[in-house]
PDB file of C-alpha atoms in Angstrom:
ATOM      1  CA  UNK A   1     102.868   9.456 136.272  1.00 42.00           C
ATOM      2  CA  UNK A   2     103.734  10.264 132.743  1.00 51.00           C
ATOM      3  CA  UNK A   3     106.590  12.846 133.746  1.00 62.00           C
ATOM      4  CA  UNK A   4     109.541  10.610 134.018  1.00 80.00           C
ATOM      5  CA  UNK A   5     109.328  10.516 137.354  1.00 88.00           C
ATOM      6  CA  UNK A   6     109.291   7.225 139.524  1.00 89.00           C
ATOM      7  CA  UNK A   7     109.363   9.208 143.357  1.00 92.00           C
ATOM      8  CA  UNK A   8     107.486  12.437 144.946  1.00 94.00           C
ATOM      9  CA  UNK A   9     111.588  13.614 145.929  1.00 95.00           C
ATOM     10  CA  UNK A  10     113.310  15.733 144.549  1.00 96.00           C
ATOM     11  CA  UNK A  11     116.025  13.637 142.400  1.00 95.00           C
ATOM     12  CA  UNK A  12     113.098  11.176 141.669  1.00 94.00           C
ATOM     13  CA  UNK A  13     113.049  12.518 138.114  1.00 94.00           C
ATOM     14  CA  UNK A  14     114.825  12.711 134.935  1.00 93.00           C
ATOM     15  CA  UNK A  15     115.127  15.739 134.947  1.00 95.00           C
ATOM     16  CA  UNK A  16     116.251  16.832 138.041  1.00 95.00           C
ATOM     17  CA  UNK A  17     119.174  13.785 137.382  1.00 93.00           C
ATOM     18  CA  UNK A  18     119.796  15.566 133.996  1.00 94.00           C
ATOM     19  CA  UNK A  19     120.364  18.879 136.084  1.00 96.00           C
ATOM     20  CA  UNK A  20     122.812  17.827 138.283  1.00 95.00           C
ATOM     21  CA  UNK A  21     125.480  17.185 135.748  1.00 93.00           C
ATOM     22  CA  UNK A  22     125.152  21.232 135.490  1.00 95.00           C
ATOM     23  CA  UNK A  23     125.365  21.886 138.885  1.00 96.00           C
ATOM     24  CA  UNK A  24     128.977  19.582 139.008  1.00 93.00           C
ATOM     25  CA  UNK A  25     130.267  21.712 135.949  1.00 93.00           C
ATOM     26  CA  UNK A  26     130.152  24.471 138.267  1.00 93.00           C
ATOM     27  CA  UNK A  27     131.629  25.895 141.459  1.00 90.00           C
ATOM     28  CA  UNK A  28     129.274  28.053 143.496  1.00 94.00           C
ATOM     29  CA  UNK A  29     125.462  28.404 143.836  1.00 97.00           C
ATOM     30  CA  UNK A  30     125.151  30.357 140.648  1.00 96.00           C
ATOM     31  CA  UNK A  31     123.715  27.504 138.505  1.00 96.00           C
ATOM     32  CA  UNK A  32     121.247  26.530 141.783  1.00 98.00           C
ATOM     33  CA  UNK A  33     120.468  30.491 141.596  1.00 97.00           C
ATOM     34  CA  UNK A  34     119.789  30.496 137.912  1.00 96.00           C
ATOM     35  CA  UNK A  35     117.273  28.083 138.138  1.00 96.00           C
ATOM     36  CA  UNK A  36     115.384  29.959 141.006  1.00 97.00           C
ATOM     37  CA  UNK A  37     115.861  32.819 138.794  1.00 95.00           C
ATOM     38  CA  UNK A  38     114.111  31.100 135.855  1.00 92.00           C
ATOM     39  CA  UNK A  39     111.060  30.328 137.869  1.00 91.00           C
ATOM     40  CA  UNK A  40     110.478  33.865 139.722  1.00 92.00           C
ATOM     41  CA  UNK A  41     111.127  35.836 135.949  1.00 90.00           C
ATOM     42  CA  UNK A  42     108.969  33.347 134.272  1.00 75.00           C
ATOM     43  CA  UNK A  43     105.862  33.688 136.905  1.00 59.00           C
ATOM     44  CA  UNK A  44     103.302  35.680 134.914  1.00 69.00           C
ATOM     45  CA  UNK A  45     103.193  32.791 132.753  1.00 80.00           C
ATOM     46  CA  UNK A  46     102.659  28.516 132.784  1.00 87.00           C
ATOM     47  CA  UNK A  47     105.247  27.312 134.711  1.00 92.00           C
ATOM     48  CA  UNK A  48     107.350  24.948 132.295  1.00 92.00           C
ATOM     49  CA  UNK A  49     107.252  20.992 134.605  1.00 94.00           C
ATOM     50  CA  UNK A  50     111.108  20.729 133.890  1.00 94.00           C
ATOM     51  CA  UNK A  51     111.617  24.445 135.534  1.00 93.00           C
ATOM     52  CA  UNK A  52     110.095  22.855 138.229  1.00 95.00           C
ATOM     53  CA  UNK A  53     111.570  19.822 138.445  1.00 96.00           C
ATOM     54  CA  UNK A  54     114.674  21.606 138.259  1.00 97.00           C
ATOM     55  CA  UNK A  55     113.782  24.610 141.163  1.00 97.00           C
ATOM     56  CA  UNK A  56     112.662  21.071 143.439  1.00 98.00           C
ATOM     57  CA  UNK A  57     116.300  19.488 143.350  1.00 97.00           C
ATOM     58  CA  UNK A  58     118.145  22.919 143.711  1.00 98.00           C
ATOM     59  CA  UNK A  59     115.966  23.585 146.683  1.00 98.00           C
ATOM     60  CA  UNK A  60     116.917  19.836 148.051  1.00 97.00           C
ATOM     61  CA  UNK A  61     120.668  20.672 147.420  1.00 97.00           C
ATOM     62  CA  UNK A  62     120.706  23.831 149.616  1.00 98.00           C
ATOM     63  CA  UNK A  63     119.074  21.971 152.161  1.00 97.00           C
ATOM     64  CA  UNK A  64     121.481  19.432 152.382  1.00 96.00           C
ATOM     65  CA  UNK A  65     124.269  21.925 152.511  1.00 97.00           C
ATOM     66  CA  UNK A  66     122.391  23.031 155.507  1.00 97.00           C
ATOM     67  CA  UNK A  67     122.499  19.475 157.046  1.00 95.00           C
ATOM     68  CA  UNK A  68     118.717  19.301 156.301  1.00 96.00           C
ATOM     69  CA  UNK A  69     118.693  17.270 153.087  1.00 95.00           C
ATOM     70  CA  UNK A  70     115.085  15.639 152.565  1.00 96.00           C
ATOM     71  CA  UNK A  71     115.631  12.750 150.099  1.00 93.00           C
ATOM     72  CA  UNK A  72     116.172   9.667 151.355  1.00 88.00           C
ATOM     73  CA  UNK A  73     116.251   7.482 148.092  1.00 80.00           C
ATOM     74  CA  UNK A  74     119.941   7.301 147.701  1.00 78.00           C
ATOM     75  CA  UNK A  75     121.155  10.697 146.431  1.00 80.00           C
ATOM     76  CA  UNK A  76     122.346  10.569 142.688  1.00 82.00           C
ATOM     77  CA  UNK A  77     126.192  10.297 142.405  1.00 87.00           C
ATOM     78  CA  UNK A  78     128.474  13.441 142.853  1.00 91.00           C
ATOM     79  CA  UNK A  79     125.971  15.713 144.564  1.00 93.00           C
ATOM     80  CA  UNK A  80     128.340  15.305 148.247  1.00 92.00           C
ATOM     81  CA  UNK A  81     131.007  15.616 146.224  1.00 93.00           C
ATOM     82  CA  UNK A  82     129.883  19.007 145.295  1.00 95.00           C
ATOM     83  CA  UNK A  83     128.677  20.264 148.053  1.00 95.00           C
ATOM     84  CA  UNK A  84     132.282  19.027 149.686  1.00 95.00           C
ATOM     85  CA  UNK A  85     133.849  22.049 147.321  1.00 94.00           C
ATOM     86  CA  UNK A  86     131.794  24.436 148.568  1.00 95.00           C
ATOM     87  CA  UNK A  87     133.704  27.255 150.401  1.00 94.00           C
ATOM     88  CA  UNK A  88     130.541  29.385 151.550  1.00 94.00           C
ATOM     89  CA  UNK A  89     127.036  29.083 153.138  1.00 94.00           C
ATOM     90  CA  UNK A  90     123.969  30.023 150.632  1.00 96.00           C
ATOM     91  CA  UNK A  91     123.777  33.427 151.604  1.00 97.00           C
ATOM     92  CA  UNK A  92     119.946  34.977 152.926  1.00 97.00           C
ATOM     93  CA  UNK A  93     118.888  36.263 149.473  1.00 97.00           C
ATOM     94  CA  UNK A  94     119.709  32.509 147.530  1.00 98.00           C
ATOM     95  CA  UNK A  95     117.453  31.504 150.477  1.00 98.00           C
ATOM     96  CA  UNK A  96     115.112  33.990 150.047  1.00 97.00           C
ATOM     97  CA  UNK A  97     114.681  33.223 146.279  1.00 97.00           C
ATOM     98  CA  UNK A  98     114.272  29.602 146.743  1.00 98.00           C
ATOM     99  CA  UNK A  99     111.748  29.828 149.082  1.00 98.00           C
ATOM    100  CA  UNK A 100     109.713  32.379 146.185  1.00 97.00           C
ATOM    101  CA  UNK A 101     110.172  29.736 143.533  1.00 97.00           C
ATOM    102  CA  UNK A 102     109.054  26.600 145.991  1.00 98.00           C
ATOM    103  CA  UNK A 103     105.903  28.618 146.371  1.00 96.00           C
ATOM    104  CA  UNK A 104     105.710  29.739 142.524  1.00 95.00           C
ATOM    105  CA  UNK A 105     105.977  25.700 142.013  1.00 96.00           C
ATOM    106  CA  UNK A 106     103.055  24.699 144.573  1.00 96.00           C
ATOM    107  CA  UNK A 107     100.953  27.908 142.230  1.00 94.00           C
ATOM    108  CA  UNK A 108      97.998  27.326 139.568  1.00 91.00           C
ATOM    109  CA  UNK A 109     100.393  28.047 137.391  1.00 92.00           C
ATOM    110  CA  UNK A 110     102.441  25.479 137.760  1.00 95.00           C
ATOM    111  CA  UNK A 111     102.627  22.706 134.938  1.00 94.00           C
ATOM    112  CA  UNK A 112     104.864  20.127 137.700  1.00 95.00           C
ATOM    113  CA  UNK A 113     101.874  20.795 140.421  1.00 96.00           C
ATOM    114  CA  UNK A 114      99.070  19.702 138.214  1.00 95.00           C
ATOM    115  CA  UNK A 115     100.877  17.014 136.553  1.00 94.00           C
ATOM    116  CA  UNK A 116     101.142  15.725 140.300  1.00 95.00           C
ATOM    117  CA  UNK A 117      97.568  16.192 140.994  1.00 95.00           C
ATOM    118  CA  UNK A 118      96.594  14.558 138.260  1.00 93.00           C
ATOM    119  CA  UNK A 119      99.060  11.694 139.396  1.00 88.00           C
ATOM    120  CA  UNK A 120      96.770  11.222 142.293  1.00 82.00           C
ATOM    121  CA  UNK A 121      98.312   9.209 145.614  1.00 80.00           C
ATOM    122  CA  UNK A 122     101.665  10.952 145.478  1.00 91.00           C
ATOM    123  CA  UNK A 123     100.300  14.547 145.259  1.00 96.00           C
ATOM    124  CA  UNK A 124     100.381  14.720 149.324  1.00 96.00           C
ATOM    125  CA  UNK A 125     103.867  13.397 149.464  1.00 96.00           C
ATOM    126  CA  UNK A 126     105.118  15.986 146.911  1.00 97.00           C
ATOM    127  CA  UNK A 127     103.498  18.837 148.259  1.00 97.00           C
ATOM    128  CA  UNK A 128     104.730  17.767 152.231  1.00 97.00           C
ATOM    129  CA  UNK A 129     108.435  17.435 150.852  1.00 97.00           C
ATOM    130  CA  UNK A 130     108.141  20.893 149.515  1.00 98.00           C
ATOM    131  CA  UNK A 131     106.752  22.266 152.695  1.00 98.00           C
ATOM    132  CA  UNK A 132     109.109  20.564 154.630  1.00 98.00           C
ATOM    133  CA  UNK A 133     111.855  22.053 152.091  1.00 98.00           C
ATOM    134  CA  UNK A 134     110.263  25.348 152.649  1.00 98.00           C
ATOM    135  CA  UNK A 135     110.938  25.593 156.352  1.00 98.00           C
ATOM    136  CA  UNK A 136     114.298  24.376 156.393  1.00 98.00           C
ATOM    137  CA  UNK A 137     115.233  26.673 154.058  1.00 98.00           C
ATOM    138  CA  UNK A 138     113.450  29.859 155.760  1.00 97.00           C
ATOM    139  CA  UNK A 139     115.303  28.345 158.539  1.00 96.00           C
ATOM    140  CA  UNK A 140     118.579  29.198 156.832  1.00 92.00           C
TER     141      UNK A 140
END
């Protein structure tokens, strides 16, 4: 796979690892929202792989503050320790969005879902974990 990524999860990449130091500069879901955001208002066009990369792992984190976390490669550092400073639940819209970018990322559009494809034995795995992220998330 020739995306820096060594795992179909969601922090299995470099730059979903990069990401997360953003997400523990801040203090609510806005930088998790901003990159949901990025996908939806980008969707008439080629979905950038990082975007992607970077919708997969915000999805993964609102799972886990749900209980529901999929990854089970050890999570990168600080990401508990995050979620431990939350003082709210992801409210219905946040929910709502990342369930429109998870599907925008699984589109022809999307650079990160051919790249995948193209990676061959993994695509199944990536595509399940996204699913699976999917109905947790619609879950709430």
């Amino acid at each position: 796979i020739k995306m820096g990524a060594w795992s179909h999860e969601p922090f299995g990449n470099d730059t979903a690892c990069d990401w997360k130091s953003e997400l523990e500069g801040s203090t609510d879901y806005e930088v998790i929202e901003q990159a949901f955001d990025q996908m939806i208002e980008d969707d008439d066009e080629y979905l950038d792989a990082d975007y992607g990369s970077v919708v997969h792992a915000a999805a993964e984190v609102l799972a886990k503050v749900l209980g529901q976390g999929t990854q089970n490669e050890s999570y990168p550092e600080g990401i508990d320790e995050w979620i431990a400073t939350l003082t709210s639940k992801p409210s219905a819209a946040l929910l709502q969005k990342a369930v429109v970018a998870l599907d925008l990322l699984l589109s022809e559009e999307s650079e990160l879902n051919e790249l995948w494809e193209e990676s061959g034995e993994d695509y199944p795995l990536w595509k399940e974990n996204i699913a699976t992220l999917k109905e947790i998330l619609i879950a709430g």
